[in-house]
Amino acid sequence: MKTTQLLARYGFKASDVNERYNGHQCHASELLNQTLANISITMDELSFVSEESWVTALKAASFQIERRGGECLVNPTKEELPLSDIDLYMRGICRWMNALGMYTIHSCDGHGRRIPTVGTITRLTRKQLELLQAVAPEGMTIRLRDKAIDLDCGDQKELLLQFAERLYGIINNPSSLIRYEAEQFKNRLIELLSIPGESNNEGEIRQLLRGKLRSITDDLFVDRAGNLCGTIYCGEGPTVLLSAHMDIYQELDEWRTIVQDGTTLRSTKGILGADDRAGIAVILELAHKIHRTNFNGTLKIVFTVKEEVGLIGSRELDPYFLADVDAAIVVDRRGTRDIVTSCMGVIPFCSVEYGMLFEEAGRIAGMEDWKVTTGGSSDAKIFAQTFGIPSVNLSAGYMNEHTELETVDYVATYETATLIESILSHRLIEKRNKETNCI
């Protein structure tokens, strides 16, 4: 096991060897150096030691150095965290939670009889809880009870150590959080990829989506063409339309399975269907979290039918539903990091300025390689040409659509949701002048 990984699991980092606190050797340094001494090795040799030997030495060291009398006696905002007084499986979790600003006052690994628990000085914010839930390894469920956090992992105490590893990973590389969030997103995407629905046969996917949107939209209906239309009110600002299509190019093979290679998903037989279930997954992600962003305005959602056979669903949308829309965002472009603002460079979807807003949103979100480009036909063309709405079509992370080689990179798909959240939360889209059609 790598040294960084082994140390992080139990609440240490390599620099602790020489760390000082108020002019004296800090508690973590004492504990770490005593553990190394018990094995008779240096830090450089730690990678050659088994975790079992490490744990044995660490347990002994916990009683060889001066103890603090219990973590409840320490205010972690003012004093060192007493690692030796914390249950072995909870040390890493407590230290890294404190490093992330979630200050702990007590913890217990459950001793095989109860659910492991961490108590905090103040109740976690929604954002802090979401971070913990995103980082939690598969098999662990995190629940908040006032100032107590239950880490339910059944009889798999190893998950507590994995959780500590992941928390340290966020501290060491904050951008890695998006990878953990994408892991949860992947499961929701796979559910959508498993639902049939070729053009003119979208009933099953529409029913599923209607159920998912019913509790989070303020208005939801199916129009005469079969499009699913919803509205979420978030304030007095601009009205922004999010759109993806429900139909897939051809029916899914009933004998296929979805397999994963790294962050890429593919089908063992026939098309995957990521065109455009990936776009739907992005929009559902945003719909669920929109009230927890700084977006001020109205979010409208359209999941269209029969896009693959001539953009028919979008053509038949009720103009009244779209009359107040200031800007449209379609998620139905292959690849990654494309902001499509025209069809083949001939039919414009929007002004240059509107497209550049998405590049700015990408920079704000730490994704500077989102770039304006030209593309092919999509519902964005209909929103722009038929309804006069400035529109873009964003990459959804899939490749080789309409073939058996179709794949989707679910991290890239999730990053599209991050881009749209950035542009909405930072309020880059404003109400447009309907006479000049400018944002």
CSV table of C-alpha atoms in Angstrom, one decimal:
chain,number,residue,atom,x,y,z
A,1,MET,CA,0.0,0.0,0.0
A,2,LYS,CA,1.3,3.5,-0.9
A,3,THR,CA,2.6,5.5,2.1
A,4,THR,CA,0.2,8.4,1.5
A,5,GLN,CA,-2.8,6.0,1.4
A,6,LEU,CA,-1.8,4.2,4.5
A,7,LEU,CA,-1.2,7.3,6.5
A,8,ALA,CA,-4.4,9.0,5.4
A,9,ARG,CA,-6.5,6.0,6.5
A,10,TYR,CA,-5.5,6.5,10.1
A,11,GLY,CA,-5.3,10.3,10.2
A,12,PHE,CA,-1.7,11.1,9.3
A,13,LYS,CA,0.1,12.8,6.5
A,14,ALA,CA,3.8,12.5,5.7
A,15,SER,CA,4.7,16.0,6.9
A,16,ASP,CA,3.5,15.1,10.4
A,17,VAL,CA,6.9,13.5,11.1
A,18,ASN,CA,8.4,17.0,11.7
A,19,GLU,CA,5.3,18.9,12.5
A,20,ARG,CA,5.4,21.3,15.5
A,21,TYR,CA,2.6,23.0,17.5
A,22,ASN,CA,3.2,26.1,19.6
A,23,GLY,CA,6.9,25.4,19.5
A,24,HIS,CA,6.6,21.8,20.5
A,25,GLN,CA,6.4,18.5,18.7
A,26,CYS,CA,2.7,18.1,17.9
A,27,HIS,CA,0.6,15.2,19.0
A,28,ALA,CA,0.3,13.6,15.5
A,29,SER,CA,4.1,13.8,15.2
A,30,GLU,CA,4.6,12.1,18.5
A,31,LEU,CA,2.2,9.3,17.6
A,32,LEU,CA,3.5,8.8,14.1
A,33,ASN,CA,7.2,8.8,15.1
A,34,GLN,CA,6.5,6.3,18.0
A,35,THR,CA,4.7,4.0,15.5
A,36,LEU,CA,7.6,4.1,13.1
A,37,ALA,CA,10.0,3.4,16.0
A,38,ASN,CA,7.9,0.4,17.1
A,39,ILE,CA,8.4,-1.1,13.6
A,40,SER,CA,12.0,0.1,13.5
A,41,ILE,CA,11.7,1.9,10.1
A,42,THR,CA,11.9,5.3,8.6
A,43,MET,CA,9.1,7.1,6.7
A,44,ASP,CA,10.9,6.2,3.5
A,45,GLU,CA,10.5,2.5,4.3
A,46,LEU,CA,6.8,2.6,5.3
A,47,SER,CA,5.6,1.5,1.9
A,48,PHE,CA,7.2,-1.9,2.4
A,49,VAL,CA,5.3,-2.5,5.7
A,50,SER,CA,2.0,-4.4,5.7
A,51,GLU,CA,-1.1,-2.7,7.0
A,52,GLU,CA,-1.4,-5.4,9.7
A,53,SER,CA,2.0,-4.6,11.1
A,54,TRP,CA,1.3,-0.9,10.9
A,55,VAL,CA,-1.9,-1.2,12.9
A,56,THR,CA,-0.2,-3.3,15.6
A,57,ALA,CA,2.5,-0.7,16.0
A,58,LEU,CA,0.0,2.1,15.9
A,59,LYS,CA,-2.1,0.5,18.6
A,60,ALA,CA,0.9,0.2,20.9
A,61,ALA,CA,2.1,3.7,20.2
A,62,SER,CA,-1.3,5.0,21.2
A,63,PHE,CA,-0.6,4.0,24.8
A,64,GLN,CA,3.1,4.9,24.8
A,65,ILE,CA,2.7,8.6,24.3
A,66,GLU,CA,0.9,11.0,26.6
A,67,ARG,CA,-2.9,10.8,26.1
A,68,ARG,CA,-5.2,13.8,26.4
A,69,GLY,CA,-8.1,12.2,28.3
A,70,GLY,CA,-10.6,12.0,25.5
A,71,GLU,CA,-11.5,14.0,22.4
A,72,CYS,CA,-14.6,15.5,24.1
A,73,LEU,CA,-12.2,17.6,26.3
A,74,VAL,CA,-10.6,19.3,23.2
A,75,ASN,CA,-12.0,22.1,21.1
A,76,PRO,CA,-10.5,21.3,17.7
A,77,THR,CA,-10.8,25.0,16.6
A,78,LYS,CA,-8.3,25.9,19.2
A,79,GLU,CA,-6.3,22.8,20.1
A,80,GLU,CA,-4.7,19.8,18.5
A,81,LEU,CA,-7.0,16.8,17.8
A,82,PRO,CA,-6.0,14.0,20.2
A,83,LEU,CA,-5.7,11.1,17.7
A,84,SER,CA,-4.6,8.6,20.3
A,85,ASP,CA,-7.9,9.0,22.2
A,86,ILE,CA,-10.0,8.5,19.2
A,87,ASP,CA,-11.1,5.0,18.0
A,88,LEU,CA,-8.6,3.6,15.5
A,89,TYR,CA,-11.1,3.4,12.7
A,90,MET,CA,-12.4,6.9,13.3
A,91,ARG,CA,-9.1,8.8,13.5
A,92,GLY,CA,-8.7,9.6,9.9
A,93,ILE,CA,-12.4,10.6,9.5
A,94,CYS,CA,-12.2,13.0,12.4
A,95,ARG,CA,-9.0,14.6,11.4
A,96,TRP,CA,-9.9,15.2,7.8
A,97,MET,CA,-13.4,16.4,8.7
A,98,ASN,CA,-11.8,19.0,10.9
A,99,ALA,CA,-9.4,20.0,8.2
A,100,LEU,CA,-12.5,20.5,5.9
A,101,GLY,CA,-14.1,22.8,8.5
A,102,MET,CA,-16.5,20.2,10.0
A,103,TYR,CA,-15.4,20.4,13.6
A,104,THR,CA,-15.9,17.3,15.7
A,105,ILE,CA,-16.5,16.9,19.4
A,106,HIS,CA,-16.7,13.1,19.7
A,107,SER,CA,-16.8,9.9,17.7
A,108,CYS,CA,-17.3,6.2,18.1
A,109,ASP,CA,-16.8,3.3,15.7
A,110,GLY,CA,-19.7,1.4,17.2
A,111,HIS,CA,-17.5,-1.4,18.7
A,112,GLY,CA,-19.4,-3.9,16.5
A,113,ARG,CA,-22.7,-3.1,18.3
A,114,ARG,CA,-23.8,0.2,17.0
A,115,ILE,CA,-23.6,2.4,13.9
A,116,PRO,CA,-20.4,4.4,13.8
A,117,THR,CA,-21.1,8.0,14.7
A,118,VAL,CA,-19.3,11.4,14.6
A,119,GLY,CA,-20.6,14.4,16.6
A,120,THR,CA,-19.9,17.9,15.5
A,121,ILE,CA,-19.8,21.2,17.4
A,122,THR,CA,-22.4,22.8,15.1
A,123,ARG,CA,-24.9,21.2,12.8
A,124,LEU,CA,-23.5,20.5,9.3
A,125,THR,CA,-24.6,22.7,6.4
A,126,ARG,CA,-26.4,21.1,3.5
A,127,LYS,CA,-23.3,21.6,1.4
A,128,GLN,CA,-21.1,19.9,4.0
A,129,LEU,CA,-23.5,17.0,4.2
A,130,GLU,CA,-23.6,16.6,0.5
A,131,LEU,CA,-19.8,16.6,0.4
A,132,LEU,CA,-19.7,13.7,2.9
A,133,GLN,CA,-22.4,11.8,1.0
A,134,ALA,CA,-20.5,12.3,-2.3
A,135,VAL,CA,-17.3,11.0,-0.8
A,136,ALA,CA,-18.8,8.0,1.0
A,137,PRO,CA,-17.6,4.7,-0.5
A,138,GLU,CA,-20.2,2.3,-2.0
A,139,GLY,CA,-21.8,0.4,0.9
A,140,MET,CA,-21.8,3.3,3.3
A,141,THR,CA,-24.9,5.4,4.1
A,142,ILE,CA,-24.6,8.7,5.8
A,143,ARG,CA,-27.4,10.2,7.8
A,144,LEU,CA,-27.6,13.4,9.8
A,145,ARG,CA,-29.2,13.5,13.2
A,146,ASP,CA,-29.0,17.1,14.4
A,147,LYS,CA,-25.3,17.4,15.3
A,148,ALA,CA,-24.6,13.6,15.0
A,149,ILE,CA,-23.6,11.9,11.7
A,150,ASP,CA,-24.3,8.2,11.4
A,151,LEU,CA,-21.8,6.3,9.1
A,152,ASP,CA,-23.8,3.1,8.5
A,153,CYS,CA,-21.5,0.6,6.9
A,154,GLY,CA,-22.9,-2.6,8.2
A,155,ASP,CA,-20.1,-4.9,9.3
A,156,GLN,CA,-17.6,-3.5,6.8
A,157,LYS,CA,-15.4,-1.4,9.0
A,158,GLU,CA,-12.9,-1.2,6.1
A,159,LEU,CA,-15.3,1.4,4.6
A,160,LEU,CA,-14.5,3.7,7.5
A,161,LEU,CA,-10.8,3.7,6.4
A,162,GLN,CA,-11.8,4.1,2.8
A,163,PHE,CA,-13.9,7.1,3.8
A,164,ALA,CA,-10.9,8.7,5.5
A,165,GLU,CA,-8.8,8.1,2.4
A,166,ARG,CA,-11.3,9.9,0.3
A,167,LEU,CA,-11.7,12.8,2.6
A,168,TYR,CA,-7.9,13.3,2.6
A,169,GLY,CA,-8.0,13.1,-1.2
A,170,ILE,CA,-10.4,16.1,-1.3
A,171,ILE,CA,-8.0,18.1,1.0
A,172,ASN,CA,-5.0,17.2,-1.1
A,173,ASN,CA,-6.8,17.7,-4.5
A,174,PRO,CA,-10.1,19.6,-4.2
A,175,SER,CA,-10.9,19.0,-7.9
A,176,SER,CA,-11.2,15.3,-7.1
A,177,LEU,CA,-14.6,15.9,-5.5
A,178,ILE,CA,-16.2,16.0,-8.9
A,179,ARG,CA,-15.0,12.4,-9.5
A,180,TYR,CA,-16.8,11.2,-6.3
A,181,GLU,CA,-20.0,13.1,-7.2
A,182,ALA,CA,-19.8,11.6,-10.7
A,183,GLU,CA,-19.8,8.1,-9.2
A,184,GLN,CA,-23.2,8.7,-7.7
A,185,PHE,CA,-24.4,10.4,-10.9
A,186,LYS,CA,-23.3,7.3,-12.9
A,187,ASN,CA,-25.9,5.1,-11.2
A,188,ARG,CA,-28.6,7.5,-12.1
A,189,LEU,CA,-27.4,7.6,-15.7
A,190,ILE,CA,-27.3,3.8,-16.0
A,191,GLU,CA,-30.9,3.7,-14.9
A,192,LEU,CA,-31.8,5.9,-17.8
A,193,LEU,CA,-29.7,3.9,-20.2
A,194,SER,CA,-31.7,0.8,-19.3
A,195,ILE,CA,-35.1,2.2,-20.4
A,196,PRO,CA,-36.2,1.5,-24.0
A,197,GLY,CA,-37.7,4.2,-26.2
A,198,GLU,CA,-37.0,4.6,-29.9
A,199,SER,CA,-38.7,7.3,-31.8
A,200,ASN,CA,-42.5,7.3,-31.5
A,201,ASN,CA,-42.2,4.8,-28.6
A,202,GLU,CA,-41.2,7.1,-25.7
A,203,GLY,CA,-44.0,6.1,-23.3
A,204,GLU,CA,-41.9,4.2,-20.8
A,205,ILE,CA,-39.1,6.7,-20.5
A,206,ARG,CA,-41.6,9.6,-20.3
A,207,GLN,CA,-43.5,7.8,-17.5
A,208,LEU,CA,-40.2,7.4,-15.5
A,209,LEU,CA,-39.2,11.0,-16.0
A,210,ARG,CA,-42.7,12.3,-15.1
A,211,GLY,CA,-42.4,10.4,-11.8
A,212,LYS,CA,-39.0,11.9,-11.1
A,213,LEU,CA,-40.0,15.4,-11.9
A,214,ARG,CA,-43.5,15.4,-10.2
A,215,SER,CA,-42.2,16.3,-6.7
A,216,ILE,CA,-39.7,18.9,-7.8
A,217,THR,CA,-41.5,20.9,-10.4
A,218,ASP,CA,-44.2,23.6,-9.9
A,219,ASP,CA,-45.9,22.7,-13.1
A,220,LEU,CA,-45.6,19.5,-15.2
A,221,PHE,CA,-47.6,18.3,-18.2
A,222,VAL,CA,-47.4,16.3,-21.4
A,223,ASP,CA,-48.3,18.3,-24.5
A,224,ARG,CA,-50.2,17.1,-27.5
A,225,ALA,CA,-47.1,16.0,-29.3
A,226,GLY,CA,-45.9,13.8,-26.3
A,227,ASN,CA,-43.2,16.2,-25.0
A,228,LEU,CA,-42.8,16.3,-21.3
A,229,CYS,CA,-42.7,20.0,-20.1
A,230,GLY,CA,-42.0,21.3,-16.6
A,231,THR,CA,-41.4,24.5,-14.8
A,232,ILE,CA,-39.5,25.3,-11.6
A,233,TYR,CA,-39.8,28.8,-10.1
A,234,CYS,CA,-36.7,30.2,-8.4
A,235,GLY,CA,-37.2,34.0,-8.4
A,236,GLU,CA,-37.9,37.0,-10.6
A,237,GLY,CA,-34.9,36.7,-13.0
A,238,PRO,CA,-34.6,35.3,-16.5
A,239,THR,CA,-36.4,32.2,-17.8
A,240,VAL,CA,-34.0,29.5,-19.0
A,241,LEU,CA,-35.0,26.4,-20.9
A,242,LEU,CA,-33.1,23.1,-20.5
A,243,SER,CA,-33.8,20.5,-23.2
A,244,ALA,CA,-32.9,16.9,-24.2
A,245,HIS,CA,-34.7,14.3,-26.2
A,246,MET,CA,-36.3,11.1,-24.9
A,247,ASP,CA,-36.1,9.0,-28.0
A,248,ILE,CA,-33.1,6.9,-29.0
A,249,TYR,CA,-31.9,6.0,-32.5
A,250,GLN,CA,-33.0,2.4,-32.3
A,251,GLU,CA,-34.4,0.0,-29.7
A,252,LEU,CA,-32.1,-1.4,-27.1
A,253,ASP,CA,-31.0,-5.0,-27.5
A,254,GLU,CA,-32.8,-7.0,-24.8
A,255,TRP,CA,-29.7,-9.3,-24.2
A,256,ARG,CA,-27.2,-6.5,-23.8
A,257,THR,CA,-25.5,-5.5,-20.6
A,258,ILE,CA,-23.8,-2.2,-19.7
A,259,VAL,CA,-20.1,-2.5,-18.9
A,260,GLN,CA,-17.6,-0.1,-17.5
A,261,ASP,CA,-14.0,0.6,-18.5
A,262,GLY,CA,-12.5,3.3,-16.3
A,263,THR,CA,-15.1,6.2,-16.5
A,264,THR,CA,-16.5,4.9,-19.8
A,265,LEU,CA,-19.7,3.0,-20.2
A,266,ARG,CA,-20.6,0.9,-23.3
A,267,SER,CA,-23.1,-1.8,-24.4
A,268,THR,CA,-22.1,-5.4,-25.0
A,269,LYS,CA,-24.6,-5.5,-27.9
A,270,GLY,CA,-26.4,-2.8,-29.9
A,271,ILE,CA,-26.4,0.9,-29.2
A,272,LEU,CA,-25.9,2.2,-25.7
A,273,GLY,CA,-28.5,4.9,-25.9
A,274,ALA,CA,-26.5,7.7,-24.4
A,275,ASP,CA,-27.7,9.9,-27.2
A,276,ASP,CA,-29.6,11.4,-25.5
A,277,ARG,CA,-30.1,9.8,-22.1
A,278,ALA,CA,-26.9,11.5,-21.0
A,279,GLY,CA,-28.5,14.9,-21.7
A,280,ILE,CA,-31.6,13.8,-19.7
A,281,ALA,CA,-29.4,12.8,-16.8
A,282,VAL,CA,-27.7,16.2,-16.8
A,283,ILE,CA,-31.0,18.0,-16.7
A,284,LEU,CA,-32.4,15.8,-13.9
A,285,GLU,CA,-29.3,16.5,-11.9
A,286,LEU,CA,-29.8,20.3,-12.2
A,287,ALA,CA,-33.5,20.1,-11.5
A,288,HIS,CA,-32.9,18.3,-8.2
A,289,LYS,CA,-30.3,20.8,-7.0
A,290,ILE,CA,-31.5,24.1,-8.6
A,291,HIS,CA,-33.0,25.4,-5.3
A,292,ARG,CA,-29.6,25.0,-3.6
A,293,THR,CA,-27.9,27.2,-6.1
A,294,ASN,CA,-27.9,31.0,-6.4
A,295,PHE,CA,-30.0,30.9,-9.6
A,296,ASN,CA,-32.7,33.6,-9.6
A,297,GLY,CA,-35.3,33.1,-12.2
A,298,THR,CA,-37.5,30.4,-13.8
A,299,LEU,CA,-36.2,27.0,-15.0
A,300,LYS,CA,-38.2,25.4,-17.8
A,301,ILE,CA,-37.6,21.8,-18.8
A,302,VAL,CA,-38.5,20.1,-22.1
A,303,PHE,CA,-37.9,16.4,-22.8
A,304,THR,CA,-38.8,16.1,-26.5
A,305,VAL,CA,-40.0,13.2,-28.6
A,306,LYS,CA,-39.0,12.1,-32.1
A,307,GLU,CA,-35.9,14.1,-32.3
A,308,GLU,CA,-34.0,11.4,-34.1
A,309,VAL,CA,-36.5,11.4,-37.0
A,310,GLY,CA,-36.5,15.1,-37.9
A,311,LEU,CA,-36.7,17.2,-34.7
A,312,ILE,CA,-40.4,16.6,-34.7
A,313,GLY,CA,-41.2,17.0,-31.0
A,314,SER,CA,-39.5,20.4,-30.6
A,315,ARG,CA,-41.2,21.7,-33.8
A,316,GLU,CA,-44.6,20.9,-32.2
A,317,LEU,CA,-44.0,22.6,-28.8
A,318,ASP,CA,-46.7,25.1,-27.8
A,319,PRO,CA,-45.4,28.6,-28.5
A,320,TYR,CA,-47.2,29.8,-25.4
A,321,PHE,CA,-45.0,27.6,-23.2
A,322,LEU,CA,-41.9,29.1,-24.7
A,323,ALA,CA,-43.0,32.7,-25.0
A,324,ASP,CA,-41.2,33.9,-21.9
A,325,VAL,CA,-38.0,31.9,-22.4
A,326,ASP,CA,-34.9,34.2,-22.5
A,327,ALA,CA,-32.4,31.5,-23.4
A,328,ALA,CA,-32.2,27.8,-24.2
A,329,ILE,CA,-29.6,25.1,-23.3
A,330,VAL,CA,-29.8,21.9,-25.2
A,331,VAL,CA,-27.6,18.9,-24.0
A,332,ASP,CA,-27.3,16.7,-27.0
A,333,ARG,CA,-23.8,17.2,-28.5
A,334,ARG,CA,-21.3,14.3,-28.8
A,335,GLY,CA,-17.8,14.6,-27.2
A,336,THR,CA,-16.7,16.9,-24.5
A,337,ARG,CA,-16.3,20.6,-23.9
A,338,ASP,CA,-18.2,21.8,-27.0
A,339,ILE,CA,-20.5,24.8,-27.0
A,340,VAL,CA,-22.3,24.6,-30.3
A,341,THR,CA,-23.7,27.9,-31.4
A,342,SER,CA,-24.6,27.2,-35.0
A,343,CYS,CA,-25.5,24.4,-37.5
A,344,MET,CA,-22.5,23.9,-39.7
A,345,GLY,CA,-21.6,27.6,-39.2
A,346,VAL,CA,-24.5,28.5,-41.5
A,347,ILE,CA,-27.6,28.6,-39.3
A,348,PRO,CA,-26.8,30.5,-36.1
A,349,PHE,CA,-28.4,29.5,-32.8
A,350,CYS,CA,-27.4,32.6,-30.9
A,351,SER,CA,-25.1,35.6,-30.8
A,352,VAL,CA,-21.4,35.2,-30.2
A,353,GLU,CA,-21.9,36.9,-26.8
A,354,TYR,CA,-24.3,34.3,-25.6
A,355,GLY,CA,-22.0,31.5,-26.5
A,356,MET,CA,-19.1,33.2,-24.8
A,357,LEU,CA,-21.0,33.2,-21.5
A,358,PHE,CA,-20.6,29.4,-21.4
A,359,GLU,CA,-16.8,29.7,-21.9
A,360,GLU,CA,-16.8,32.2,-18.9
A,361,ALA,CA,-18.9,29.8,-16.9
A,362,GLY,CA,-16.4,27.0,-17.6
A,363,ARG,CA,-13.5,29.2,-16.5
A,364,ILE,CA,-15.3,30.0,-13.2
A,365,ALA,CA,-15.9,26.3,-12.7
A,366,GLY,CA,-12.2,25.4,-13.3
A,367,MET,CA,-12.9,23.9,-16.8
A,368,GLU,CA,-11.2,26.4,-19.1
A,369,ASP,CA,-11.3,24.1,-22.2
A,370,TRP,CA,-15.0,24.6,-22.9
A,371,LYS,CA,-15.0,26.3,-26.3
A,372,VAL,CA,-17.5,27.7,-28.8
A,373,THR,CA,-17.7,25.7,-32.0
A,374,THR,CA,-20.0,24.8,-34.9
A,375,GLY,CA,-22.1,21.6,-35.0
A,376,GLY,CA,-24.9,19.7,-36.7
A,377,SER,CA,-28.6,19.8,-36.4
A,378,SER,CA,-30.4,19.5,-33.0
A,379,ASP,CA,-33.4,20.9,-31.2
A,380,ALA,CA,-31.3,24.0,-30.6
A,381,LYS,CA,-31.8,24.9,-34.2
A,382,ILE,CA,-35.6,24.7,-33.7
A,383,PHE,CA,-35.6,26.8,-30.6
A,384,ALA,CA,-33.5,29.5,-32.4
A,385,GLN,CA,-35.0,29.4,-35.8
A,386,THR,CA,-38.7,28.7,-35.1
A,387,PHE,CA,-39.1,30.3,-31.7
A,388,GLY,CA,-36.4,33.0,-31.8
A,389,ILE,CA,-34.7,31.8,-28.6
A,390,PRO,CA,-30.9,32.2,-28.2
A,391,SER,CA,-29.7,28.6,-27.9
A,392,VAL,CA,-26.6,26.5,-27.4
A,393,ASN,CA,-26.1,22.7,-27.7
A,394,LEU,CA,-23.6,21.4,-25.1
A,395,SER,CA,-21.5,18.2,-25.2
A,396,ALA,CA,-23.1,15.3,-23.2
A,397,GLY,CA,-20.0,13.1,-23.1
A,398,TYR,CA,-21.1,10.4,-25.6
A,399,MET,CA,-19.2,9.2,-28.7
A,400,ASN,CA,-20.0,7.1,-31.8
A,401,GLU,CA,-23.8,7.5,-31.4
A,402,HIS,CA,-26.1,5.4,-33.5
A,403,THR,CA,-23.6,2.6,-33.6
A,404,GLU,CA,-22.6,-0.5,-31.5
A,405,LEU,CA,-19.4,1.4,-30.7
A,406,GLU,CA,-21.3,4.1,-28.8
A,407,THR,CA,-19.8,5.0,-25.4
A,408,VAL,CA,-20.3,7.7,-22.7
A,409,ASP,CA,-17.8,9.1,-20.3
A,410,TYR,CA,-20.0,9.7,-17.2
A,411,VAL,CA,-17.5,12.1,-15.6
A,412,ALA,CA,-17.6,14.2,-18.7
A,413,THR,CA,-21.4,14.1,-18.6
A,414,TYR,CA,-21.4,15.2,-15.0
A,415,GLU,CA,-19.0,18.0,-15.8
A,416,THR,CA,-21.6,19.3,-18.3
A,417,ALA,CA,-24.1,19.6,-15.4
A,418,THR,CA,-21.3,21.4,-13.5
A,419,LEU,CA,-20.9,23.9,-16.4
A,420,ILE,CA,-24.7,24.6,-16.5
A,421,GLU,CA,-24.8,25.0,-12.7
A,422,SER,CA,-22.0,27.5,-13.0
A,423,ILE,CA,-23.8,29.7,-15.5
A,424,LEU,CA,-27.0,29.6,-13.6
A,425,SER,CA,-25.6,30.0,-10.1
A,426,HIS,CA,-23.4,32.9,-11.2
A,427,ARG,CA,-26.4,34.5,-13.0
A,428,LEU,CA,-24.6,35.0,-16.2
A,429,ILE,CA,-27.8,34.8,-18.2
A,430,GLU,CA,-30.0,37.9,-18.1
A,431,LYS,CA,-33.4,38.7,-19.5
A,432,ARG,CA,-33.2,39.4,-23.2
A,433,ASN,CA,-34.7,42.3,-25.2
A,434,LYS,CA,-37.4,40.5,-27.2
A,435,GLU,CA,-37.2,43.1,-29.9
A,436,THR,CA,-33.5,42.8,-30.5
A,437,ASN,CA,-33.3,39.1,-29.4
A,438,CYS,CA,-30.2,40.0,-27.3
A,439,ILE,CA,-29.4,38.7,-23.9
